Short mmCIF file of C-alpha atoms in Angstrom, two decimals:
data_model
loop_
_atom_site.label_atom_id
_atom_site.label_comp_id
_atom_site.label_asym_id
_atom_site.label_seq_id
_atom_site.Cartn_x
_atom_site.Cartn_y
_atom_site.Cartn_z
CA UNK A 23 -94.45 -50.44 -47.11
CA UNK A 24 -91.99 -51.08 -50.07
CA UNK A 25 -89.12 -48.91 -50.86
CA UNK A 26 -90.90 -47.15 -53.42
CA UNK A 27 -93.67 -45.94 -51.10
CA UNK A 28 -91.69 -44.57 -48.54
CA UNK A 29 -89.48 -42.56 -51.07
CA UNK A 30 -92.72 -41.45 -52.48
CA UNK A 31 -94.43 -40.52 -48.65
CA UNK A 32 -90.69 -39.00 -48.11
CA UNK A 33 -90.87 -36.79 -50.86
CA UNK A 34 -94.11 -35.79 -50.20
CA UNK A 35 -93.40 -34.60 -46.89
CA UNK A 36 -90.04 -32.67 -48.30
CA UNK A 37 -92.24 -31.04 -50.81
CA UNK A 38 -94.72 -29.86 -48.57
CA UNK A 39 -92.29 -28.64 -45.67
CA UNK A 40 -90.39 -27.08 -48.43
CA UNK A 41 -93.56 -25.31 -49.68
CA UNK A 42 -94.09 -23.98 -46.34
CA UNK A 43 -90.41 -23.12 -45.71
CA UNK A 44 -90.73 -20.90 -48.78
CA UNK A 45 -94.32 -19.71 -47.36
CA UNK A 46 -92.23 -18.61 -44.73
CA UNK A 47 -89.21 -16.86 -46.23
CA UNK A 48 -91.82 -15.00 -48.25
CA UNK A 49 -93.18 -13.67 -45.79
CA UNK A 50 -89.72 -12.81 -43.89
CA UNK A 51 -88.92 -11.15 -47.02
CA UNK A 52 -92.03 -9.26 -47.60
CA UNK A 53 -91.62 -7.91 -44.41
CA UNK A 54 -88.02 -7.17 -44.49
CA UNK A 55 -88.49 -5.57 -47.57
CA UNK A 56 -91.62 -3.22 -45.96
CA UNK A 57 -88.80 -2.82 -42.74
CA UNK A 58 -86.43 -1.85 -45.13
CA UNK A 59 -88.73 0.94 -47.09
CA UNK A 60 -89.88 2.13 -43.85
CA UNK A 61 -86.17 2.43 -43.07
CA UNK A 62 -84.41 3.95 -46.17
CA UNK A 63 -87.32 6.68 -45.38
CA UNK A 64 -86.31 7.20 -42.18
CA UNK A 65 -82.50 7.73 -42.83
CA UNK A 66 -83.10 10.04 -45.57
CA UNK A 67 -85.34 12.68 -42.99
CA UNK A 68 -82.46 11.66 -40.84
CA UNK A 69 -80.04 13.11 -43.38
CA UNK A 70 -82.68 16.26 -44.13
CA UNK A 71 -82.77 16.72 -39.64
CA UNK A 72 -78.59 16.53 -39.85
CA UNK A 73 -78.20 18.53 -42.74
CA UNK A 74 -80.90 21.29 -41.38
CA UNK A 75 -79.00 21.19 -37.89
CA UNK A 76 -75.43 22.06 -39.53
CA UNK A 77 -76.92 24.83 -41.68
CA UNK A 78 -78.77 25.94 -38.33
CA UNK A 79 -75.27 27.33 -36.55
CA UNK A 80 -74.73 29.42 -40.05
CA UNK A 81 -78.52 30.55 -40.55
CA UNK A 82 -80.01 30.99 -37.31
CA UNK A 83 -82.26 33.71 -37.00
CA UNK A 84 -81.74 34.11 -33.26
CA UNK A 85 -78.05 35.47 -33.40
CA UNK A 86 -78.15 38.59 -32.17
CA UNK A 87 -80.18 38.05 -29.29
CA UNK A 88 -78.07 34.77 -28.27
CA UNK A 89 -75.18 37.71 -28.29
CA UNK A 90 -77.14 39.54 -26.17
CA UNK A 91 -78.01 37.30 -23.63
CA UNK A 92 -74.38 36.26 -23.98
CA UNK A 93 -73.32 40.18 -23.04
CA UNK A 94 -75.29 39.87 -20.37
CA UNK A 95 -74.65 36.69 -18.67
CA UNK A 96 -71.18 37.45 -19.01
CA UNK A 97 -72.13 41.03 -16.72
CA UNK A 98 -73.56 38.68 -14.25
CA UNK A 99 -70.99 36.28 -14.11
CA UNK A 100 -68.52 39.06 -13.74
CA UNK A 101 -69.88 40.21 -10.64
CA UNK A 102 -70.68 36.66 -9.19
CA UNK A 103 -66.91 35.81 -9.67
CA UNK A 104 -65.73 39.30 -7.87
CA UNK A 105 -68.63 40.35 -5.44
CA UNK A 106 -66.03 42.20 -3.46
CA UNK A 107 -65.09 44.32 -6.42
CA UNK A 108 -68.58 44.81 -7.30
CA UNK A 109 -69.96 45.74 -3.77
CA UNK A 110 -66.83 48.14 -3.38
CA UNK A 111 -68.04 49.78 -6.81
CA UNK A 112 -70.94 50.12 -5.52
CA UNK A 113 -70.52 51.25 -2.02
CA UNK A 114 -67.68 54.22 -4.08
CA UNK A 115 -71.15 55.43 -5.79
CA UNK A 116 -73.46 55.62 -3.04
CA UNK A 117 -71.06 57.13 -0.93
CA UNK A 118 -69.86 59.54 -3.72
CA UNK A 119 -74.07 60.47 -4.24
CA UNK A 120 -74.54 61.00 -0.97
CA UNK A 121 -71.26 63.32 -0.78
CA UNK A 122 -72.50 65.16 -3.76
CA UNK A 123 -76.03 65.80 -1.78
CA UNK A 124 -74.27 67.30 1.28
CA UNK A 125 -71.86 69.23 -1.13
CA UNK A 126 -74.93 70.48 -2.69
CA UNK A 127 -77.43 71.18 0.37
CA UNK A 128 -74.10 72.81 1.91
CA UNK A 129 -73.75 75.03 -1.18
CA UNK A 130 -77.87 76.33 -0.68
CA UNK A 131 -77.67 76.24 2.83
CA UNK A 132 -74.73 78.93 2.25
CA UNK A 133 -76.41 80.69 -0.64
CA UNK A 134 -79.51 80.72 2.05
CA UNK A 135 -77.48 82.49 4.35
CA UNK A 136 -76.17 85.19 2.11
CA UNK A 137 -79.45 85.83 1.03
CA UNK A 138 -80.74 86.60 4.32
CA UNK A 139 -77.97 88.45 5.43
CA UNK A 140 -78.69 91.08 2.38
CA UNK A 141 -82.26 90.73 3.31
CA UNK A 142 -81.26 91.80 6.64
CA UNK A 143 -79.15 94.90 5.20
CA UNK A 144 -82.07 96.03 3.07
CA UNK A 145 -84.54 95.60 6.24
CA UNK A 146 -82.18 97.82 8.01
CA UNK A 147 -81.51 100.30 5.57
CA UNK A 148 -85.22 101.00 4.99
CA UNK A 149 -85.66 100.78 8.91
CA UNK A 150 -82.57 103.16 10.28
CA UNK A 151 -82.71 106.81 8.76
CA UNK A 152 -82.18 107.18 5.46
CA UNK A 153 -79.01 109.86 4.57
CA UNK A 154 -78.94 112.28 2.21
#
């Protein structure tokens, strides 16, 4: 094999590695470029999700029950952080029902007694000799 040859079967097999090299970086481009579409779709509903979820703290429909619930975890949480306070409150209003139940059964039970002490008068007018 001469000089010639060998620069010939040497540039033969540069051509034809260099063909596939490019085979190859086609196809690493191809599917960059399909990686890259698939991306650039995927940040912009990114961008529409980020954009929705700021607006969402201004336009959200479920304010005023949040609020509520708010209201009334903050009840809650007042009486888990002072159950003393709390049970005392309660304790005052049972206490105070129950004294305004004897106040008023003492009240009828008086009212009772009045009325059968007239009834008693009247039986004993009508029984005893009447006066003229």
């Amino acid at each position: 094999m001469n000089n010639a040859e060998l620069k010939e079967y040497l540039s033969d097999k540069i051509d034809t590695n260099h063909k596939h090299t490019f085979l190859l970086l086609e196809a690493i481009r191809e599917q960059t470029t399909k990686t890259n579409g698939r991306v650039n779709t995927m940040e912009v509903k990114l961008w529409e999700v980020v954009r929705d979820e700021a607006s969402h703290v201004i336009n959200c429909p479920n304010v005023p029950l949040i609020k509520a619930l708010q209201d009334e975890n903050q009840e809650i949480r007042i009486i888990k952080k002072y159950p003393k306070v709390a049970l005392g409150i309660l304790v005052f209003f049972v206490v105070g029902a129950l004294f305004a139940v004897y106040l008023g059964y003492s009240r009828v039970d008086n009212e009772l007694d009045t009325i059968k002490a007239r009834q008693g008068l009247i039986l004993n007018e009508k029984t005893s000799p009447m006066k003229k």
